[in-house]
Each structure stands twice: as structure tokens, then as C-alpha cells.
């Protein structure tokens, strides 16, 4: 039916208020679903990235989306995308640092810690968890 939203490899979800955010990995889209009505819209497309995980702090001011080597910051109202941390390259690695100096190798699961000042990230192929401090950007 024309009124049914289709997804192509949903890979991650998070909930904020009455909204469900979905990483639609194969289409490289970030989708928003109004839980009460099922109304689905696209927040943005992440061309050049392979999105996997998603998290949002209380208040839904930002979305954080993991790609193969970085964590992106997305404004859910405008769809604007910026890199929070990690490289915009295909070269993963294990390197702590701020901004583009940090390296990840397939960050997937993310959790915003209580208070919203930091986030835990599962860095899949580095076989570890990493903590990102938002006030420092690393």
C-alpha cells in the first residue's frame, strides 16, 4: 500500500519522547517514526557513509549515528550533519583523540550516559568500548 513505510536493512533504533529514530542502513537514511500514529519521515540521507548505530540524549537535541569509522552528529529538526569524532576515511583504527584525530573500527552500539555528558560506544573490530566526552569532543 502507498501509505506503508518501507525500510531497507534497519540497523539501529532509539526512542526519544514519542519518536522512534531508525538507521536504515542499506538506503543510508535516518528515519523518524511518530510512535502514536506510525507516520514516517526521513531526517536525512548519509551519502558516502554506512550508518549502523544511533543514540539521542534526553531532550532529543541531537542524534548521534555511528558509521564504519566515525560518529556523526545530526540535527533532527534540520537534518544537518557534522562529524563529532573519527575520520571520514575508510581506514579504521584504535586511536584516542579529539575530533578527526580519533579512529574507530566499526563503532556500532551507543549509549548516552546519565546526565548526557558522555556516550559509551562499542568499537566492534577493536574489541573494546570507548567513552566520548561531549564537552571535549573526544
CSV table of N, CA and C in Angstrom, one decimal:
chain,number,residue,atom,x,y,z
A,1,UNK,N,0.8,-1.2,0.0
A,1,UNK,CA,0.0,0.0,0.0
A,1,UNK,C,0.9,1.2,0.0
A,2,UNK,N,0.4,2.3,-0.6
A,2,UNK,CA,1.1,3.5,-0.7
A,2,UNK,C,1.4,4.2,0.7
A,3,UNK,N,0.6,3.9,1.7
A,3,UNK,CA,0.8,4.6,3.0
A,3,UNK,C,1.6,3.8,3.9
A,4,UNK,N,2.3,2.7,3.5
A,4,UNK,CA,3.2,1.9,4.3
A,4,UNK,C,4.6,2.3,4.1
A,5,UNK,N,5.3,2.6,5.2
A,5,UNK,CA,6.8,3.0,5.0
A,5,UNK,C,7.6,1.7,4.9
A,6,UNK,N,8.5,1.7,4.0
A,6,UNK,CA,9.4,0.6,3.8
A,6,UNK,C,10.8,0.9,4.2
A,7,UNK,N,11.5,-0.1,4.8
A,7,UNK,CA,12.8,0.1,5.3
A,7,UNK,C,13.7,-0.9,4.5
A,8,UNK,N,15.0,-0.6,4.4
A,8,UNK,CA,15.9,-1.4,3.7
A,8,UNK,C,17.1,-1.7,4.7
A,9,UNK,N,17.1,-2.7,5.4
A,9,UNK,CA,18.1,-3.1,6.4
A,9,UNK,C,18.1,-2.2,7.6
A,10,UNK,N,17.0,-2.1,8.4
A,10,UNK,CA,17.1,-1.3,9.6
A,10,UNK,C,18.2,-1.9,10.5
A,11,UNK,N,19.1,-1.0,11.0
A,11,UNK,CA,20.2,-1.5,11.8
A,11,UNK,C,20.3,-1.0,13.2
A,12,UNK,N,19.6,0.1,13.5
A,12,UNK,CA,19.7,0.7,14.8
A,12,UNK,C,18.5,1.5,15.1
A,13,UNK,N,18.1,1.5,16.4
A,13,UNK,CA,16.9,2.4,16.8
A,13,UNK,C,17.2,3.1,18.1
A,14,UNK,N,16.5,4.2,18.3
A,14,UNK,CA,16.5,4.8,19.6
A,14,UNK,C,15.2,5.6,19.7
A,15,UNK,N,14.7,5.8,21.0
A,15,UNK,CA,13.5,6.4,21.2
A,15,UNK,C,13.7,7.7,22.0
A,16,UNK,N,13.0,8.7,21.6
A,16,UNK,CA,13.0,10.0,22.4
A,16,UNK,C,11.6,10.5,22.4
A,17,UNK,N,11.0,10.6,23.6
A,17,UNK,CA,9.6,11.1,23.7
A,17,UNK,C,8.7,10.2,22.9
A,18,UNK,N,7.9,10.7,22.0
A,18,UNK,CA,7.0,9.9,21.2
A,18,UNK,C,7.6,9.6,19.8
A,19,UNK,N,8.9,9.7,19.7
A,19,UNK,CA,9.5,9.5,18.4
A,19,UNK,C,10.5,8.3,18.4
A,20,UNK,N,10.5,7.5,17.4
A,20,UNK,CA,11.4,6.4,17.2
A,20,UNK,C,12.3,6.8,16.0
A,21,UNK,N,13.6,6.7,16.2
A,21,UNK,CA,14.5,7.0,15.1
A,21,UNK,C,15.2,5.7,14.7
A,22,UNK,N,15.3,5.5,13.4
A,22,UNK,CA,15.7,4.3,12.8
A,22,UNK,C,16.9,4.5,11.8
A,23,UNK,N,18.0,3.8,12.0
A,23,UNK,CA,19.0,3.8,11.0
A,23,UNK,C,18.6,2.8,9.9
A,24,UNK,N,18.4,3.3,8.7
A,24,UNK,CA,18.0,2.4,7.6
A,24,UNK,C,19.3,2.2,6.8
A,25,UNK,N,20.1,1.2,7.1
A,25,UNK,CA,21.5,1.1,6.7
A,25,UNK,C,21.7,1.0,5.2
A,26,UNK,N,20.9,0.2,4.5
A,26,UNK,CA,21.2,0.0,3.1
A,26,UNK,C,20.8,1.2,2.3
A,27,UNK,N,19.8,1.9,2.7
A,27,UNK,CA,19.4,3.2,2.0
A,27,UNK,C,20.2,4.4,2.5
A,28,UNK,N,21.0,4.2,3.6
A,28,UNK,CA,21.8,5.2,4.2
A,28,UNK,C,20.9,6.4,4.7
A,29,UNK,N,19.7,6.0,5.1
A,29,UNK,CA,18.8,7.0,5.6
A,29,UNK,C,18.6,7.0,7.1
A,30,UNK,N,18.3,8.1,7.7
A,30,UNK,CA,17.9,8.2,9.1
A,30,UNK,C,16.4,8.5,9.1
A,31,UNK,N,15.6,7.7,9.6
A,31,UNK,CA,14.1,7.8,9.5
A,31,UNK,C,13.5,8.1,10.9
A,32,UNK,N,12.4,8.9,10.9
A,32,UNK,CA,11.7,9.3,12.2
A,32,UNK,C,10.3,8.7,12.1
A,33,UNK,N,9.9,8.0,13.1
A,33,UNK,CA,8.6,7.4,13.2
A,33,UNK,C,7.8,8.0,14.4
A,34,UNK,N,6.7,8.6,14.1
A,34,UNK,CA,5.8,9.0,15.3
A,34,UNK,C,5.2,7.8,15.8
A,35,UNK,N,5.5,7.4,17.0
A,35,UNK,CA,5.0,6.2,17.6
A,35,UNK,C,3.5,6.1,17.7
A,36,UNK,N,2.9,7.2,18.0
A,36,UNK,CA,1.4,7.1,18.2
A,36,UNK,C,0.7,6.9,16.9
A,37,UNK,N,1.2,7.5,15.8
A,37,UNK,CA,0.5,7.4,14.5
A,37,UNK,C,1.1,6.5,13.5
A,38,UNK,N,2.4,6.2,13.6
A,38,UNK,CA,3.1,5.5,12.6
A,38,UNK,C,3.6,6.3,11.5
A,39,UNK,N,3.3,7.6,11.5
A,39,UNK,CA,3.8,8.5,10.4
A,39,UNK,C,5.3,8.5,10.3
A,40,UNK,N,5.8,8.2,9.2
A,40,UNK,CA,7.3,8.0,9.0
A,40,UNK,C,7.8,9.1,8.0
A,41,UNK,N,8.9,9.7,8.4
A,41,UNK,CA,9.6,10.7,7.5
A,41,UNK,C,11.1,10.4,7.5
A,42,UNK,N,11.8,11.1,6.6
A,42,UNK,CA,13.2,10.9,6.5
A,42,UNK,C,13.9,12.2,7.2
A,43,UNK,N,14.8,12.0,8.1
A,43,UNK,CA,15.5,13.1,8.7
A,43,UNK,C,16.6,13.5,7.7
A,44,UNK,N,17.4,12.6,7.2
A,44,UNK,CA,18.5,12.9,6.3
A,44,UNK,C,19.0,11.6,5.7
A,45,UNK,N,19.7,11.7,4.6
A,45,UNK,CA,20.5,10.6,4.0
A,45,UNK,C,21.9,10.9,4.2
A,46,UNK,N,22.7,9.8,4.5
A,46,UNK,CA,24.1,9.9,4.8
A,46,UNK,C,24.9,9.3,3.6
A,47,UNK,N,24.9,10.0,2.5
A,47,UNK,CA,25.7,9.6,1.3
A,47,UNK,C,27.1,9.5,1.6
A,48,UNK,N,27.7,8.4,1.2
A,48,UNK,CA,29.2,8.2,1.5
A,48,UNK,C,29.5,7.5,2.8
A,49,UNK,N,28.4,7.2,3.6
A,49,UNK,CA,28.6,6.6,4.9
A,49,UNK,C,27.8,5.3,4.9
A,50,UNK,N,28.1,4.4,5.8
A,50,UNK,CA,27.3,3.2,6.1
A,50,UNK,C,26.9,3.3,7.5
A,51,UNK,N,25.7,3.9,7.8
A,51,UNK,CA,25.3,4.1,9.2
A,51,UNK,C,24.9,2.8,9.8
A,52,UNK,N,25.1,2.7,11.1
A,52,UNK,CA,24.8,1.4,11.9
A,52,UNK,C,24.0,1.7,13.2
A,53,UNK,N,24.6,2.4,14.1
A,53,UNK,CA,24.0,2.7,15.4
A,53,UNK,C,23.5,4.1,15.5
A,54,UNK,N,22.6,4.3,16.5
A,54,UNK,CA,22.0,5.6,16.7
A,54,UNK,C,21.7,5.8,18.2
A,55,UNK,N,21.9,7.0,18.7
A,55,UNK,CA,21.6,7.3,20.1
A,55,UNK,C,21.1,8.8,20.1
A,56,UNK,N,20.4,9.2,21.1
A,56,UNK,CA,20.0,10.6,21.3
A,56,UNK,C,19.9,10.8,22.8
A,57,UNK,N,20.4,12.0,23.2
A,57,UNK,CA,20.3,12.4,24.6
A,57,UNK,C,18.9,12.8,25.0
A,58,UNK,N,18.6,12.9,26.3
A,58,UNK,CA,17.3,13.4,26.7
A,58,UNK,C,17.0,14.7,26.1
A,59,UNK,N,15.8,15.0,25.7
A,59,UNK,CA,15.5,16.2,25.0
A,59,UNK,C,15.6,16.2,23.5
A,60,UNK,N,16.2,15.2,23.0
A,60,UNK,CA,16.3,15.0,21.5
A,60,UNK,C,16.8,16.2,20.8
A,61,UNK,N,17.9,16.7,21.3
A,61,UNK,CA,18.5,17.9,20.7
A,61,UNK,C,19.5,17.5,19.6
A,62,UNK,N,20.0,16.3,19.6
A,62,UNK,CA,20.9,15.8,18.6
A,62,UNK,C,20.7,14.3,18.4
A,63,UNK,N,21.0,13.8,17.3
A,63,UNK,CA,21.1,12.4,17.0
A,63,UNK,C,22.6,12.1,16.8
A,64,UNK,N,23.1,11.0,17.3
A,64,UNK,CA,24.4,10.5,17.1
A,64,UNK,C,24.4,9.2,16.3
A,65,UNK,N,25.0,9.1,15.2
A,65,UNK,CA,25.0,8.0,14.3
A,65,UNK,C,26.4,7.5,14.1
A,66,UNK,N,26.5,6.1,14.3
A,66,UNK,CA,27.9,5.6,14.0
A,66,UNK,C,28.0,5.1,12.6
A,67,UNK,N,29.1,5.3,12.0
A,67,UNK,CA,29.5,4.8,10.7
A,67,UNK,C,30.6,3.8,10.8
A,68,UNK,N,31.2,3.4,9.7
A,68,UNK,CA,32.3,2.4,9.9
A,68,UNK,C,33.6,3.0,10.6
A,69,UNK,N,33.8,4.3,10.6
A,69,UNK,CA,35.0,4.9,11.2
A,69,UNK,C,34.7,6.1,12.0
A,70,UNK,N,33.5,6.5,12.2
A,70,UNK,CA,33.2,7.8,12.9
A,70,UNK,C,31.9,7.8,13.5
A,71,UNK,N,31.7,8.9,14.3
A,71,UNK,CA,30.4,9.2,14.9
A,71,UNK,C,29.9,10.5,14.4
A,72,UNK,N,28.7,10.5,13.8
A,72,UNK,CA,28.2,11.8,13.2
A,72,UNK,C,27.2,12.4,14.2
A,73,UNK,N,27.1,13.7,14.1
A,73,UNK,CA,26.1,14.5,14.9
A,73,UNK,C,25.1,15.0,13.8
A,74,UNK,N,23.8,14.7,14.1
A,74,UNK,CA,22.7,15.1,13.2
A,74,UNK,C,21.7,16.0,14.0
A,75,UNK,N,21.3,17.1,13.4
A,75,UNK,CA,20.2,17.9,14.0
A,75,UNK,C,18.9,17.3,13.5
A,76,UNK,N,18.1,16.7,14.4
A,76,UNK,CA,16.9,16.1,13.9
A,76,UNK,C,15.8,17.0,13.3
A,77,UNK,N,15.9,18.3,13.6
A,77,UNK,CA,15.0,19.2,13.0
A,77,UNK,C,15.3,19.7,11.6
A,78,UNK,N,16.6,19.8,11.4
A,78,UNK,CA,17.1,20.3,10.1
A,78,UNK,C,17.7,19.2,9.2
A,79,UNK,N,18.2,18.2,9.8
A,79,UNK,CA,18.9,17.1,9.0
A,79,UNK,C,20.3,17.4,8.8
A,80,UNK,N,20.8,18.6,9.3
A,80,UNK,CA,22.2,18.9,9.1
A,80,UNK,C,23.1,17.9,9.8
A,81,UNK,N,24.2,17.6,9.1
A,81,UNK,CA,25.1,16.5,9.5
A,81,UNK,C,26.5,17.1,9.7
A,82,UNK,N,27.2,16.7,10.8
A,82,UNK,CA,28.6,17.1,11.0
A,82,UNK,C,29.3,15.9,11.7
A,83,UNK,N,30.6,15.8,11.6
A,83,UNK,CA,31.3,14.8,12.3
A,83,UNK,C,31.6,15.2,13.7
A,84,UNK,N,31.2,14.3,14.6
A,84,UNK,CA,31.5,14.6,16.0
A,84,UNK,C,32.9,14.1,16.3
A,85,UNK,N,33.2,12.9,15.9
A,85,UNK,CA,34.6,12.3,16.2
A,85,UNK,C,34.8,11.2,15.2
A,86,UNK,N,36.1,11.0,14.9
A,86,UNK,CA,36.5,10.0,14.0
A,86,UNK,C,36.9,10.5,12.6
A,87,UNK,N,37.4,9.6,11.8
A,87,UNK,CA,37.8,10.1,10.5
A,87,UNK,C,36.8,9.8,9.4
A,88,UNK,N,36.8,10.7,8.4
A,88,UNK,CA,35.9,10.5,7.2
A,88,UNK,C,36.7,9.7,6.2
A,89,UNK,N,37.2,8.6,6.6
A,89,UNK,CA,38.1,7.7,5.7
A,89,UNK,C,37.6,6.3,5.8
A,90,UNK,N,38.1,5.5,5.0
A,90,UNK,CA,37.8,4.0,5.1
A,90,UNK,C,38.8,3.3,6.0
A,91,UNK,N,39.7,4.0,6.6
A,91,UNK,CA,40.7,3.4,7.4
A,91,UNK,C,40.3,3.5,8.8
A,92,UNK,N,39.9,2.3,9.4
A,92,UNK,CA,39.6,2.2,10.8
A,92,UNK,C,40.9,2.1,11.6
A,93,UNK,N,40.7,2.3,12.9
A,93,UNK,CA,41.9,2.1,13.8
A,93,UNK,C,41.5,2.3,15.2
A,94,UNK,N,42.4,2.2,16.1
A,94,UNK,CA,42.2,2.4,17.5
A,94,UNK,C,43.1,3.5,18.0
A,95,UNK,N,42.6,4.7,18.0
A,95,UNK,CA,43.4,5.8,18.4
A,95,UNK,C,42.5,6.8,19.1
A,96,UNK,N,42.8,7.2,20.3
A,96,UNK,CA,42.1,8.2,21.1
A,96,UNK,C,42.6,9.6,20.6
A,97,UNK,N,41.6,10.5,20.7
A,97,UNK,CA,42.0,11.9,20.4
A,97,UNK,C,40.7,12.7,20.2
A,98,UNK,N,40.9,13.9,19.9
A,98,UNK,CA,39.7,14.8,19.7
A,98,UNK,C,39.4,14.9,18.2
A,99,UNK,N,38.1,15.1,17.9
A,99,UNK,CA,37.7,15.3,16.5
A,99,UNK,C,38.2,14.3,15.6
A,100,UNK,N,38.7,14.7,14.4
A,100,UNK,CA,39.1,13.8,13.4
A,100,UNK,C,40.4,13.1,13.7
A,101,UNK,N,41.1,13.4,14.8
A,101,UNK,CA,42.3,12.6,15.2
A,101,UNK,C,42.0,11.2,15.8
A,102,UNK,N,40.7,11.1,16.3
A,102,UNK,CA,40.3,9.7,16.8
A,102,UNK,C,40.0,8.8,15.7
A,103,UNK,N,40.3,7.5,16.0
A,103,UNK,CA,40.0,6.4,15.0
A,103,UNK,C,39.1,5.4,15.6
A,104,UNK,N,38.2,4.9,14.9
A,104,UNK,CA,37.3,3.7,15.3
A,104,UNK,C,37.4,2.7,14.2
A,105,UNK,N,37.0,1.5,14.5
A,105,UNK,CA,36.9,0.4,13.5
A,105,UNK,C,35.6,-0.3,13.7
A,106,UNK,N,34.6,0.3,13.2
A,106,UNK,CA,33.2,-0.2,13.2
A,106,UNK,C,32.5,0.0,14.5
A,107,UNK,N,32.3,1.3,14.9
A,107,UNK,CA,31.5,1.5,16.1
A,107,UNK,C,30.1,1.2,15.8
A,108,UNK,N,29.4,0.5,16.7
A,108,UNK,CA,28.0,0.1,16.4
A,108,UNK,C,27.1,0.5,17.5
A,109,UNK,N,27.1,-0.1,18.6
A,109,UNK,CA,26.1,0.3,19.7
A,109,UNK,C,26.6,1.5,20.5
A,110,UNK,N,25.6,2.4,20.8
A,110,UNK,CA,26.0,3.6,21.5
A,110,UNK,C,24.9,3.8,22.6
A,111,UNK,N,25.4,4.4,23.7
A,111,UNK,CA,24.5,4.7,24.9
A,111,UNK,C,24.9,6.0,25.5
A,112,UNK,N,24.0,6.9,25.6
A,112,UNK,CA,24.2,8.2,26.2
A,112,UNK,C,24.2,8.0,27.7
A,113,UNK,N,25.2,8.3,28.5
A,113,UNK,CA,25.2,8.1,29.9
A,113,UNK,C,24.3,9.1,30.6
A,114,UNK,N,24.0,8.8,31.8
A,114,UNK,CA,23.1,9.6,32.7
A,114,UNK,C,23.7,11.0,32.7
A,115,UNK,N,22.9,12.0,32.6
A,115,UNK,CA,23.4,13.4,32.6
A,115,UNK,C,23.7,13.9,31.2
A,116,UNK,N,23.8,13.0,30.2
A,116,UNK,CA,24.0,13.4,28.8
A,116,UNK,C,25.4,14.0,28.5
A,117,UNK,N,26.4,13.9,29.4
A,117,UNK,CA,27.7,14.5,29.2
A,117,UNK,C,28.7,13.6,28.4
A,118,UNK,N,28.4,12.3,28.3
A,118,UNK,CA,29.3,11.4,27.7
A,118,UNK,C,28.5,10.2,27.1
A,119,UNK,N,29.1,9.5,26.2
A,119,UNK,CA,28.5,8.4,25.5
A,119,UNK,C,29.4,7.2,25.4
A,120,UNK,N,28.9,6.0,25.7
A,120,UNK,CA,29.7,4.8,25.5
A,120,UNK,C,29.4,4.2,24.1
A,121,UNK,N,30.5,3.8,23.5
A,121,UNK,CA,30.4,3.2,22.1
A,121,UNK,C,31.1,1.9,22.1
A,122,UNK,N,30.4,0.9,21.5
A,122,UNK,CA,31.0,-0.4,21.2
A,122,UNK,C,31.8,-0.3,19.9
A,123,UNK,N,33.1,-0.4,20.0
A,123,UNK,CA,34.0,-0.3,18.9
A,123,UNK,C,34.3,-1.8,18.4
A,124,UNK,N,33.4,-2.3,17.6
A,124,UNK,CA,33.3,-3.7,17.3
A,124,UNK,C,34.6,-4.4,16.9
A,125,UNK,N,35.3,-4.0,15.9
A,125,UNK,CA,36.5,-4.7,15.4
A,125,UNK,C,37.8,-4.4,16.2
A,126,UNK,N,37.7,-3.4,17.1
A,126,UNK,CA,38.8,-3.1,18.0
A,126,UNK,C,38.5,-3.9,19.3
A,127,UNK,N,37.4,-4.5,19.4
A,127,UNK,CA,37.0,-5.4,20.6
A,127,UNK,C,37.1,-4.6,21.9
A,128,UNK,N,36.5,-3.4,21.9
A,128,UNK,CA,36.5,-2.6,23.1
A,128,UNK,C,35.3,-1.7,23.2
A,129,UNK,N,35.2,-1.0,24.3
A,129,UNK,CA,34.2,0.0,24.5
A,129,UNK,C,35.0,1.3,24.6
A,130,UNK,N,34.4,2.4,24.1
A,130,UNK,CA,35.1,3.7,24.1
A,130,UNK,C,34.1,4.7,24.8
A,131,UNK,N,34.6,5.7,25.4
A,131,UNK,CA,33.8,6.8,26.0
A,131,UNK,C,34.1,8.1,25.3
A,132,UNK,N,33.1,8.7,24.9
A,132,UNK,CA,33.2,10.1,24.3
A,132,UNK,C,32.6,11.1,25.2
A,133,UNK,N,33.4,12.1,25.6
A,133,UNK,CA,33.0,13.2,26.4
A,133,UNK,C,32.6,14.3,25.6
A,134,UNK,N,31.3,14.7,25.6
A,134,UNK,CA,30.8,15.7,24.7
A,134,UNK,C,31.4,17.1,24.9
A,135,UNK,N,31.7,17.5,26.1
A,135,UNK,CA,32.3,18.8,26.3
A,135,UNK,C,33.7,18.9,25.7
A,136,UNK,N,34.4,17.8,25.5
A,136,UNK,CA,35.7,17.8,24.9
A,136,UNK,C,35.7,17.3,23.4
A,137,UNK,N,34.6,16.7,23.0
A,137,UNK,CA,34.6,16.2,21.7
A,137,UNK,C,35.4,14.9,21.4
A,138,UNK,N,35.8,14.3,22.5
A,138,UNK,CA,36.6,13.1,22.4
A,138,UNK,C,36.4,12.2,23.6
